[in-house]
């Protein structure tokens, strides 16, 4: 595992005895996708995402200091009011990865209370919002222990730690648009953490809307972790990473110029490519459902008929994210109600928009 000495910090003051830190951290939706990673949690290609606003995890970290340092990590996890034993291995593994950077972890008993504003494992990135929320809370505790730490250092380290829990989680700490992964055309970009998109974004993207159609709220039959691993030895992997790198350059120009037609082209192509990589790995798998395809065709028909700037993207799941400028909100919500709700499980969809990242509550 690569070490990052810039993120290791000594314990500089008395450890606080006990307390509670609460925060919210949103999910995010990648426009240029990353699919495939190197150890540990490093992306094979850079990605750019919209940070969301309403789809978020709300986490309270209750901490209580031990009399002496524990041999193991000591924590309880309560998800939506219930003890979740099946989530514990993921947190255990996360703590193991970040212990070098937060040397006080074994000196506390933590109770992590967490809940989502959206259905778990529904193709909305719950690991992104969940792990970024825990990382953000832990960094607030570190700030108490090391008060000289600046806000900029705190945010960067929170993104760095979040990445060690879930790759895409590093993109949720800030908003509205973040970049993760080293790319020659993106100033200060890094594989180790995400940064805010460094250039001035065109006003066309202000308050951009994301309505998420919940096509299938069940557990995915293949987890993202397994999917990423299948990129090792994938026959098209090298070309895919090259394509993503080129799309970062295109999307950077689009975000600056406000060219919505080119935005649609890059974003939809990226979504379909992501799923094409799944369909051509070994073993191959399909996460789209018939209703996913029906919605995509309806979006294309609607755009052709109206000249709308509506487009879709997909994450590693069946749900469809509909992205569109705020100026079209009323017409598109009417289109969703009239023509797309029928494809949603129990008629459910979530209205969201781009947001500003993690915050203390």
mmCIF file of C-alpha atoms in Angstrom:
data_model
loop_
_atom_site.group_PDB
_atom_site.id
_atom_site.type_symbol
_atom_site.label_atom_id
_atom_site.label_comp_id
_atom_site.label_asym_id
_atom_site.label_seq_id
_atom_site.Cartn_x
_atom_site.Cartn_y
_atom_site.Cartn_z
ATOM 1 C CA UNK A 1 0.000 0.000 0.000
ATOM 2 C CA UNK A 2 1.377 3.413 -0.997
ATOM 3 C CA UNK A 3 2.103 5.589 1.998
ATOM 4 C CA UNK A 4 1.242 9.274 2.025
ATOM 5 C CA UNK A 5 3.369 10.879 4.758
ATOM 6 C CA UNK A 6 1.679 14.262 4.172
ATOM 7 C CA UNK A 7 -1.523 12.799 5.666
ATOM 8 C CA UNK A 8 0.061 11.307 8.791
ATOM 9 C CA UNK A 9 -0.220 13.547 11.809
ATOM 10 C CA UNK A 10 1.003 13.271 15.395
ATOM 11 C CA UNK A 11 -1.406 13.606 18.316
ATOM 12 C CA UNK A 12 -0.744 17.176 19.445
ATOM 13 C CA UNK A 13 -3.203 17.777 22.247
ATOM 14 C CA UNK A 14 -5.224 15.972 24.896
ATOM 15 C CA UNK A 15 -7.728 13.591 23.362
ATOM 16 C CA UNK A 16 -11.300 14.678 24.063
ATOM 17 C CA UNK A 17 -13.060 12.238 26.441
ATOM 18 C CA UNK A 18 -16.403 11.875 24.736
ATOM 19 C CA UNK A 19 -18.825 13.630 22.460
ATOM 20 C CA UNK A 20 -20.851 13.447 19.264
ATOM 21 C CA UNK A 21 -20.114 14.797 15.794
ATOM 22 C CA UNK A 22 -22.905 14.812 13.195
ATOM 23 C CA UNK A 23 -22.660 15.536 9.509
ATOM 24 C CA UNK A 24 -24.349 14.895 6.201
ATOM 25 C CA UNK A 25 -22.566 13.864 3.044
ATOM 26 C CA UNK A 26 -24.202 13.441 -0.357
ATOM 27 C CA UNK A 27 -23.930 10.861 -3.059
ATOM 28 C CA UNK A 28 -22.467 11.868 -6.412
ATOM 29 C CA UNK A 29 -23.020 10.881 -9.998
ATOM 30 C CA UNK A 30 -20.029 10.476 -12.307
ATOM 31 C CA UNK A 31 -20.249 12.110 -15.740
ATOM 32 C CA UNK A 32 -16.961 10.584 -16.886
ATOM 33 C CA UNK A 33 -16.924 7.188 -15.169
ATOM 34 C CA UNK A 34 -14.127 5.316 -13.477
ATOM 35 C CA UNK A 35 -14.344 1.542 -13.801
ATOM 36 C CA UNK A 36 -11.251 -0.401 -12.853
ATOM 37 C CA UNK A 37 -8.817 0.312 -10.031
ATOM 38 C CA UNK A 38 -5.299 -0.372 -8.817
ATOM 39 C CA UNK A 39 -4.384 -1.178 -5.206
ATOM 40 C CA UNK A 40 -5.276 0.404 -2.877
ATOM 41 C CA UNK A 41 -8.377 2.179 -4.119
ATOM 42 C CA UNK A 42 -6.582 4.090 -6.882
ATOM 43 C CA UNK A 43 -8.435 4.740 -10.156
ATOM 44 C CA UNK A 44 -7.261 3.437 -13.533
ATOM 45 C CA UNK A 45 -8.626 6.653 -15.068
ATOM 46 C CA UNK A 46 -9.698 10.074 -13.856
ATOM 47 C CA UNK A 47 -13.421 10.807 -13.369
ATOM 48 C CA UNK A 48 -15.587 13.932 -13.095
ATOM 49 C CA UNK A 49 -18.818 13.975 -11.107
ATOM 50 C CA UNK A 50 -21.742 16.127 -10.064
ATOM 51 C CA UNK A 51 -22.096 16.169 -6.280
ATOM 52 C CA UNK A 52 -25.753 15.679 -5.344
ATOM 53 C CA UNK A 53 -27.809 17.549 -2.754
ATOM 54 C CA UNK A 54 -30.880 15.616 -1.518
ATOM 55 C CA UNK A 55 -29.484 12.046 -1.806
ATOM 56 C CA UNK A 56 -27.258 11.933 1.235
ATOM 57 C CA UNK A 57 -26.187 9.993 4.301
ATOM 58 C CA UNK A 58 -26.681 11.541 7.722
ATOM 59 C CA UNK A 59 -24.160 10.230 10.256
ATOM 60 C CA UNK A 60 -23.598 10.781 13.964
ATOM 61 C CA UNK A 61 -20.257 9.643 15.349
ATOM 62 C CA UNK A 62 -20.433 9.140 19.130
ATOM 63 C CA UNK A 63 -16.944 8.760 20.590
ATOM 64 C CA UNK A 64 -15.880 7.709 24.095
ATOM 65 C CA UNK A 65 -12.246 7.433 25.143
ATOM 66 C CA UNK A 66 -10.932 4.155 26.575
ATOM 67 C CA UNK A 67 -8.822 4.079 29.750
ATOM 68 C CA UNK A 68 -6.120 2.345 27.726
ATOM 69 C CA UNK A 69 -5.495 1.760 24.021
ATOM 70 C CA UNK A 70 -7.590 -1.118 22.686
ATOM 71 C CA UNK A 71 -5.989 -3.976 20.747
ATOM 72 C CA UNK A 72 -8.743 -3.884 18.140
ATOM 73 C CA UNK A 73 -11.029 -1.281 16.642
ATOM 74 C CA UNK A 74 -14.020 -0.892 18.932
ATOM 75 C CA UNK A 75 -17.211 0.289 17.276
ATOM 76 C CA UNK A 76 -20.920 -0.356 16.826
ATOM 77 C CA UNK A 77 -22.763 0.449 13.635
ATOM 78 C CA UNK A 78 -26.434 1.406 13.715
ATOM 79 C CA UNK A 79 -28.013 1.800 10.274
ATOM 80 C CA UNK A 80 -31.514 3.328 10.152
ATOM 81 C CA UNK A 81 -32.064 2.503 13.828
ATOM 82 C CA UNK A 82 -30.877 -1.141 13.720
ATOM 83 C CA UNK A 83 -27.522 -2.711 14.570
ATOM 84 C CA UNK A 84 -26.034 -3.800 11.233
ATOM 85 C CA UNK A 85 -23.530 -6.596 11.758
ATOM 86 C CA UNK A 86 -23.154 -7.212 8.016
ATOM 87 C CA UNK A 87 -21.801 -3.648 7.501
ATOM 88 C CA UNK A 88 -19.145 -4.091 10.207
ATOM 89 C CA UNK A 89 -16.468 -5.870 8.082
ATOM 90 C CA UNK A 90 -16.455 -2.938 5.647
ATOM 91 C CA UNK A 91 -15.889 -0.435 8.486
ATOM 92 C CA UNK A 92 -13.286 -2.770 10.039
ATOM 93 C CA UNK A 93 -11.390 -2.858 6.747
ATOM 94 C CA UNK A 94 -11.745 0.937 6.381
ATOM 95 C CA UNK A 95 -10.339 1.554 9.877
ATOM 96 C CA UNK A 96 -7.407 -0.800 9.138
ATOM 97 C CA UNK A 97 -6.559 1.217 6.027
ATOM 98 C CA UNK A 98 -6.773 4.623 7.707
ATOM 99 C CA UNK A 99 -5.201 3.818 11.083
ATOM 100 C CA UNK A 100 -1.781 5.060 9.899
ATOM 101 C CA UNK A 101 -3.353 8.457 9.235
ATOM 102 C CA UNK A 102 -5.594 8.640 12.337
ATOM 103 C CA UNK A 103 -3.455 7.139 15.119
ATOM 104 C CA UNK A 104 -6.117 7.777 17.793
ATOM 105 C CA UNK A 105 -8.665 5.271 16.396
ATOM 106 C CA UNK A 106 -7.909 2.463 18.865
ATOM 107 C CA UNK A 107 -8.176 4.860 21.804
ATOM 108 C CA UNK A 108 -11.960 5.187 21.376
ATOM 109 C CA UNK A 109 -15.171 3.270 21.361
ATOM 110 C CA UNK A 110 -17.265 4.637 18.472
ATOM 111 C CA UNK A 111 -20.975 4.302 17.887
ATOM 112 C CA UNK A 112 -21.716 5.178 14.278
ATOM 113 C CA UNK A 113 -25.389 5.995 13.695
ATOM 114 C CA UNK A 114 -26.201 6.429 10.062
ATOM 115 C CA UNK A 115 -29.198 6.693 7.734
ATOM 116 C CA UNK A 116 -29.789 7.471 4.070
ATOM 117 C CA UNK A 117 -32.366 9.736 2.469
ATOM 118 C CA UNK A 118 -32.611 7.184 -0.388
ATOM 119 C CA UNK A 119 -32.993 3.383 -0.676
ATOM 120 C CA UNK A 120 -29.823 1.420 0.106
ATOM 121 C CA UNK A 121 -28.220 -0.576 -2.777
ATOM 122 C CA UNK A 122 -30.514 1.066 -5.299
ATOM 123 C CA UNK A 123 -27.791 2.135 -7.725
ATOM 124 C CA UNK A 124 -27.469 5.470 -5.961
ATOM 125 C CA UNK A 125 -23.934 5.497 -4.587
ATOM 126 C CA UNK A 126 -24.660 4.721 -0.930
ATOM 127 C CA UNK A 127 -21.095 3.654 -0.191
ATOM 128 C CA UNK A 128 -19.938 7.046 -1.543
ATOM 129 C CA UNK A 129 -22.177 9.052 0.778
ATOM 130 C CA UNK A 130 -21.777 6.638 3.711
ATOM 131 C CA UNK A 131 -17.985 6.393 3.730
ATOM 132 C CA UNK A 132 -17.505 10.106 3.023
ATOM 133 C CA UNK A 133 -19.782 10.954 5.974
ATOM 134 C CA UNK A 134 -17.736 8.769 8.370
ATOM 135 C CA UNK A 135 -14.457 10.193 7.020
ATOM 136 C CA UNK A 136 -15.766 13.751 7.412
ATOM 137 C CA UNK A 137 -16.854 13.130 11.028
ATOM 138 C CA UNK A 138 -13.488 11.549 11.878
ATOM 139 C CA UNK A 139 -11.694 14.566 10.438
ATOM 140 C CA UNK A 140 -13.719 16.888 12.693
ATOM 141 C CA UNK A 141 -12.430 14.830 15.631
ATOM 142 C CA UNK A 142 -8.876 15.107 14.279
ATOM 143 C CA UNK A 143 -9.294 18.892 14.026
ATOM 144 C CA UNK A 144 -10.061 18.997 17.761
ATOM 145 C CA UNK A 145 -6.917 16.945 18.425
ATOM 146 C CA UNK A 146 -4.765 18.953 15.975
ATOM 147 C CA UNK A 147 -6.280 22.464 16.082
ATOM 148 C CA UNK A 148 -3.578 23.955 13.827
ATOM 149 C CA UNK A 149 -4.988 22.005 10.859
ATOM 150 C CA UNK A 150 -6.489 24.361 8.259
ATOM 151 C CA UNK A 151 -9.933 23.837 6.691
ATOM 152 C CA UNK A 152 -8.277 23.177 3.310
ATOM 153 C CA UNK A 153 -6.056 20.438 4.818
ATOM 154 C CA UNK A 154 -9.053 18.969 6.644
ATOM 155 C CA UNK A 155 -11.153 18.747 3.447
ATOM 156 C CA UNK A 156 -8.328 17.252 1.419
ATOM 157 C CA UNK A 157 -7.557 14.637 4.067
ATOM 158 C CA UNK A 158 -11.281 13.811 4.449
ATOM 159 C CA UNK A 159 -11.410 13.084 0.696
ATOM 160 C CA UNK A 160 -8.198 11.030 0.947
ATOM 161 C CA UNK A 161 -9.607 8.933 3.826
ATOM 162 C CA UNK A 162 -13.035 8.550 2.182
ATOM 163 C CA UNK A 163 -11.314 7.081 -0.897
ATOM 164 C CA UNK A 164 -9.842 4.311 1.264
ATOM 165 C CA UNK A 165 -13.406 3.331 2.248
ATOM 166 C CA UNK A 166 -14.989 3.582 -1.203
ATOM 167 C CA UNK A 167 -13.297 4.994 -4.286
ATOM 168 C CA UNK A 168 -16.111 7.295 -5.391
ATOM 169 C CA UNK A 169 -16.624 8.530 -1.799
ATOM 170 C CA UNK A 170 -13.681 10.908 -2.241
ATOM 171 C CA UNK A 171 -15.782 12.867 -4.776
ATOM 172 C CA UNK A 172 -18.592 13.535 -2.254
ATOM 173 C CA UNK A 173 -16.679 15.718 0.209
ATOM 174 C CA UNK A 174 -16.899 18.834 -1.999
ATOM 175 C CA UNK A 175 -19.130 20.134 -4.770
ATOM 176 C CA UNK A 176 -20.746 21.003 -7.070
ATOM 177 C CA UNK A 177 -18.325 19.364 -9.558
ATOM 178 C CA UNK A 178 -15.320 17.282 -8.525
ATOM 179 C CA UNK A 179 -12.456 15.520 -10.270
ATOM 180 C CA UNK A 180 -10.715 12.412 -8.965
ATOM 181 C CA UNK A 181 -7.660 10.962 -10.645
ATOM 182 C CA UNK A 182 -4.430 12.412 -11.979
ATOM 183 C CA UNK A 183 -4.960 14.024 -15.382
ATOM 184 C CA UNK A 184 -2.499 16.248 -17.273
ATOM 185 C CA UNK A 185 -5.286 18.677 -18.262
ATOM 186 C CA UNK A 186 -6.727 19.157 -14.754
ATOM 187 C CA UNK A 187 -4.584 21.336 -12.531
ATOM 188 C CA UNK A 188 -3.734 19.858 -9.088
ATOM 189 C CA UNK A 189 -5.621 16.617 -9.845
ATOM 190 C CA UNK A 190 -4.560 13.551 -7.878
ATOM 191 C CA UNK A 191 -5.209 9.826 -7.649
ATOM 192 C CA UNK A 192 -5.094 10.117 -3.842
ATOM 193 C CA UNK A 193 -8.076 12.457 -3.345
ATOM 194 C CA UNK A 194 -10.681 14.427 -5.291
ATOM 195 C CA UNK A 195 -10.533 18.165 -5.943
ATOM 196 C CA UNK A 196 -13.141 20.731 -6.895
ATOM 197 C CA UNK A 197 -13.231 21.305 -10.648
ATOM 198 C CA UNK A 198 -10.584 24.033 -10.865
ATOM 199 C CA UNK A 199 -11.983 26.214 -13.685
ATOM 200 C CA UNK A 200 -14.937 28.591 -13.817
ATOM 201 C CA UNK A 201 -18.061 26.611 -14.717
ATOM 202 C CA UNK A 202 -20.520 28.101 -17.236
ATOM 203 C CA UNK A 203 -23.807 29.393 -15.830
ATOM 204 C CA UNK A 204 -25.669 26.775 -17.922
ATOM 205 C CA UNK A 205 -24.646 24.259 -15.245
ATOM 206 C CA UNK A 206 -25.796 26.313 -12.258
ATOM 207 C CA UNK A 207 -28.485 24.459 -10.295
ATOM 208 C CA UNK A 208 -28.347 21.561 -12.758
ATOM 209 C CA UNK A 209 -31.086 19.034 -11.976
ATOM 210 C CA UNK A 210 -30.805 15.276 -11.483
ATOM 211 C CA UNK A 211 -34.035 13.318 -11.236
ATOM 212 C CA UNK A 212 -33.304 9.692 -10.369
ATOM 213 C CA UNK A 213 -35.799 7.149 -11.668
ATOM 214 C CA UNK A 214 -35.818 4.147 -9.312
ATOM 215 C CA UNK A 215 -36.208 1.403 -11.893
ATOM 216 C CA UNK A 216 -35.119 -1.393 -9.577
ATOM 217 C CA UNK A 217 -34.496 -0.979 -5.855
ATOM 218 C CA UNK A 218 -33.204 -4.496 -5.210
ATOM 219 C CA UNK A 219 -29.628 -5.499 -4.423
ATOM 220 C CA UNK A 220 -27.390 -5.544 -7.512
ATOM 221 C CA UNK A 221 -26.462 -9.082 -8.550
ATOM 222 C CA UNK A 222 -22.809 -8.009 -8.961
ATOM 223 C CA UNK A 223 -21.209 -5.536 -6.554
ATOM 224 C CA UNK A 224 -19.176 -2.593 -7.844
ATOM 225 C CA UNK A 225 -16.071 -4.014 -6.139
ATOM 226 C CA UNK A 226 -16.366 -7.244 -8.144
ATOM 227 C CA UNK A 227 -17.118 -5.247 -11.312
ATOM 228 C CA UNK A 228 -13.985 -3.115 -10.893
ATOM 229 C CA UNK A 229 -11.862 -6.245 -10.425
ATOM 230 C CA UNK A 230 -13.163 -7.685 -13.702
ATOM 231 C CA UNK A 231 -11.370 -4.864 -15.550
ATOM 232 C CA UNK A 232 -8.080 -6.684 -14.851
ATOM 233 C CA UNK A 233 -7.458 -8.622 -18.033
ATOM 234 C CA UNK A 234 -10.539 -7.135 -19.745
ATOM 235 C CA UNK A 235 -9.971 -7.210 -23.524
ATOM 236 C CA UNK A 236 -11.042 -3.561 -23.952
ATOM 237 C CA UNK A 237 -9.642 -2.083 -20.717
ATOM 238 C CA UNK A 238 -6.698 -0.143 -22.207
ATOM 239 C CA UNK A 239 -8.905 1.460 -24.878
ATOM 240 C CA UNK A 240 -11.523 2.307 -22.249
ATOM 241 C CA UNK A 241 -9.007 4.126 -20.023
ATOM 242 C CA UNK A 242 -7.788 6.048 -23.089
ATOM 243 C CA UNK A 243 -11.380 6.972 -24.029
ATOM 244 C CA UNK A 244 -12.117 8.220 -20.494
ATOM 245 C CA UNK A 245 -8.991 10.369 -20.529
ATOM 246 C CA UNK A 246 -10.088 11.950 -23.822
ATOM 247 C CA UNK A 247 -13.593 12.535 -22.446
ATOM 248 C CA UNK A 248 -12.123 14.377 -19.428
ATOM 249 C CA UNK A 249 -10.516 16.839 -21.869
ATOM 250 C CA UNK A 250 -13.806 17.219 -23.782
ATOM 251 C CA UNK A 251 -15.889 17.627 -20.626
ATOM 252 C CA UNK A 252 -13.513 20.220 -19.183
ATOM 253 C CA UNK A 253 -14.073 22.402 -22.278
ATOM 254 C CA UNK A 254 -17.835 21.772 -22.161
ATOM 255 C CA UNK A 255 -18.135 22.788 -18.491
ATOM 256 C CA UNK A 256 -16.291 26.033 -19.278
ATOM 257 C CA UNK A 257 -18.120 26.822 -22.549
ATOM 258 C CA UNK A 258 -21.624 25.669 -21.549
ATOM 259 C CA UNK A 259 -22.100 23.602 -24.734
ATOM 260 C CA UNK A 260 -25.080 21.442 -23.712
ATOM 261 C CA UNK A 261 -25.277 19.420 -26.936
ATOM 262 C CA UNK A 262 -21.701 18.230 -26.462
ATOM 263 C CA UNK A 263 -22.447 17.616 -22.762
ATOM 264 C CA UNK A 264 -25.272 15.239 -23.739
ATOM 265 C CA UNK A 265 -23.026 13.371 -26.180
ATOM 266 C CA UNK A 266 -20.161 12.803 -23.700
ATOM 267 C CA UNK A 267 -22.383 11.949 -20.717
ATOM 268 C CA UNK A 268 -24.626 9.439 -22.523
ATOM 269 C CA UNK A 269 -21.668 7.822 -24.286
ATOM 270 C CA UNK A 270 -19.894 7.405 -20.921
ATOM 271 C CA UNK A 271 -22.987 5.816 -19.347
ATOM 272 C CA UNK A 272 -23.389 3.291 -22.151
ATOM 273 C CA UNK A 273 -19.661 2.531 -22.243
ATOM 274 C CA UNK A 274 -19.684 1.733 -18.517
ATOM 275 C CA UNK A 275 -22.388 -0.879 -19.073
ATOM 276 C CA UNK A 276 -20.673 -2.148 -22.243
ATOM 277 C CA UNK A 277 -17.599 -2.914 -20.121
ATOM 278 C CA UNK A 278 -19.777 -4.968 -17.770
ATOM 279 C CA UNK A 279 -21.348 -6.861 -20.660
ATOM 280 C CA UNK A 280 -17.941 -7.716 -22.144
ATOM 281 C CA UNK A 281 -16.052 -8.774 -18.998
ATOM 282 C CA UNK A 282 -15.610 -12.417 -17.983
ATOM 283 C CA UNK A 283 -17.846 -13.337 -16.289
ATOM 284 C CA UNK A 284 -20.153 -10.888 -18.105
ATOM 285 C CA UNK A 285 -23.207 -9.362 -16.489
ATOM 286 C CA UNK A 286 -26.008 -6.903 -17.192
ATOM 287 C CA UNK A 287 -27.200 -4.461 -14.545
ATOM 288 C CA UNK A 288 -29.675 -2.640 -16.805
ATOM 289 C CA UNK A 289 -33.275 -3.829 -16.733
ATOM 290 C CA UNK A 290 -35.808 -3.756 -19.603
ATOM 291 C CA UNK A 291 -37.316 -0.601 -18.090
ATOM 292 C CA UNK A 292 -33.897 1.078 -18.128
ATOM 293 C CA UNK A 293 -33.815 0.667 -21.906
ATOM 294 C CA UNK A 294 -37.424 1.825 -22.256
ATOM 295 C CA UNK A 295 -36.596 5.046 -20.399
ATOM 296 C CA UNK A 296 -33.491 5.668 -22.538
ATOM 297 C CA UNK A 297 -35.543 5.327 -25.719
ATOM 298 C CA UNK A 298 -38.243 7.632 -24.335
ATOM 299 C CA UNK A 299 -35.575 10.262 -23.481
ATOM 300 C CA UNK A 300 -34.216 10.101 -27.034
ATOM 301 C CA UNK A 301 -37.719 10.456 -28.507
ATOM 302 C CA UNK A 302 -38.524 13.394 -26.221
ATOM 303 C CA UNK A 303 -35.291 15.181 -27.098
ATOM 304 C CA UNK A 304 -35.850 14.690 -30.826
ATOM 305 C CA UNK A 305 -39.419 15.966 -30.575
ATOM 306 C CA UNK A 306 -38.801 18.997 -28.313
ATOM 307 C CA UNK A 307 -35.139 20.014 -28.749
ATOM 308 C CA UNK A 308 -34.767 19.614 -24.975
ATOM 309 C CA UNK A 309 -31.310 19.437 -23.361
ATOM 310 C CA UNK A 310 -32.396 16.473 -21.208
ATOM 311 C CA UNK A 311 -29.934 13.579 -21.072
ATOM 312 C CA UNK A 312 -29.446 10.428 -19.024
ATOM 313 C CA UNK A 313 -26.598 8.803 -17.200
ATOM 314 C CA UNK A 314 -26.347 5.492 -15.362
ATOM 315 C CA UNK A 315 -24.320 4.290 -12.419
ATOM 316 C CA UNK A 316 -23.479 0.638 -11.809
ATOM 317 C CA UNK A 317 -27.159 -0.294 -11.561
ATOM 318 C CA UNK A 318 -30.524 -0.160 -13.311
ATOM 319 C CA UNK A 319 -31.637 3.307 -12.217
ATOM 320 C CA UNK A 320 -31.604 6.228 -14.615
ATOM 321 C CA UNK A 321 -30.297 9.676 -13.644
ATOM 322 C CA UNK A 322 -31.997 12.333 -15.781
ATOM 323 C CA UNK A 323 -29.787 15.419 -16.034
ATOM 324 C CA UNK A 324 -31.178 18.727 -17.292
ATOM 325 C CA UNK A 325 -30.858 22.510 -16.908
ATOM 326 C CA UNK A 326 -32.955 24.122 -14.179
ATOM 327 C CA UNK A 327 -34.739 26.247 -16.832
ATOM 328 C CA UNK A 328 -36.443 23.067 -18.189
ATOM 329 C CA UNK A 329 -37.513 21.740 -14.797
ATOM 330 C CA UNK A 330 -41.304 22.180 -15.115
ATOM 331 C CA UNK A 331 -41.587 20.634 -18.594
ATOM 332 C CA UNK A 332 -39.352 17.690 -17.714
ATOM 333 C CA UNK A 333 -41.162 16.903 -14.465
ATOM 334 C CA UNK A 334 -44.388 16.861 -16.499
ATOM 335 C CA UNK A 335 -42.743 14.488 -19.035
ATOM 336 C CA UNK A 336 -41.593 12.231 -16.162
ATOM 337 C CA UNK A 337 -45.071 12.167 -14.617
ATOM 338 C CA UNK A 338 -46.822 11.524 -17.935
ATOM 339 C CA UNK A 339 -44.449 9.077 -19.576
ATOM 340 C CA UNK A 340 -41.675 7.744 -17.333
ATOM 341 C CA UNK A 341 -43.197 7.024 -13.913
ATOM 342 C CA UNK A 342 -44.746 3.882 -15.358
ATOM 343 C CA UNK A 343 -41.210 2.412 -15.676
ATOM 344 C CA UNK A 344 -40.258 3.141 -12.038
ATOM 345 C CA UNK A 345 -40.627 0.526 -9.306
ATOM 346 C CA UNK A 346 -43.745 1.535 -7.332
ATOM 347 C CA UNK A 347 -43.761 4.771 -9.353
ATOM 348 C CA UNK A 348 -40.841 6.110 -7.310
ATOM 349 C CA UNK A 349 -38.323 8.727 -8.339
ATOM 350 C CA UNK A 350 -36.165 11.269 -6.482
ATOM 351 C CA UNK A 351 -35.787 14.905 -7.480
ATOM 352 C CA UNK A 352 -32.274 16.107 -6.815
ATOM 353 C CA UNK A 353 -29.817 18.715 -8.093
ATOM 354 C CA UNK A 354 -26.150 19.477 -7.814
ATOM 355 C CA UNK A 355 -25.005 20.357 -4.301
ATOM 356 C CA UNK A 356 -22.036 21.434 -2.236
ATOM 357 C CA UNK A 357 -20.719 18.349 -0.463
ATOM 358 C CA UNK A 358 -20.327 17.281 3.154
ATOM 359 C CA UNK A 359 -21.313 19.570 6.005
ATOM 360 C CA UNK A 360 -21.485 19.599 9.786
ATOM 361 C CA UNK A 361 -24.957 19.434 11.294
#
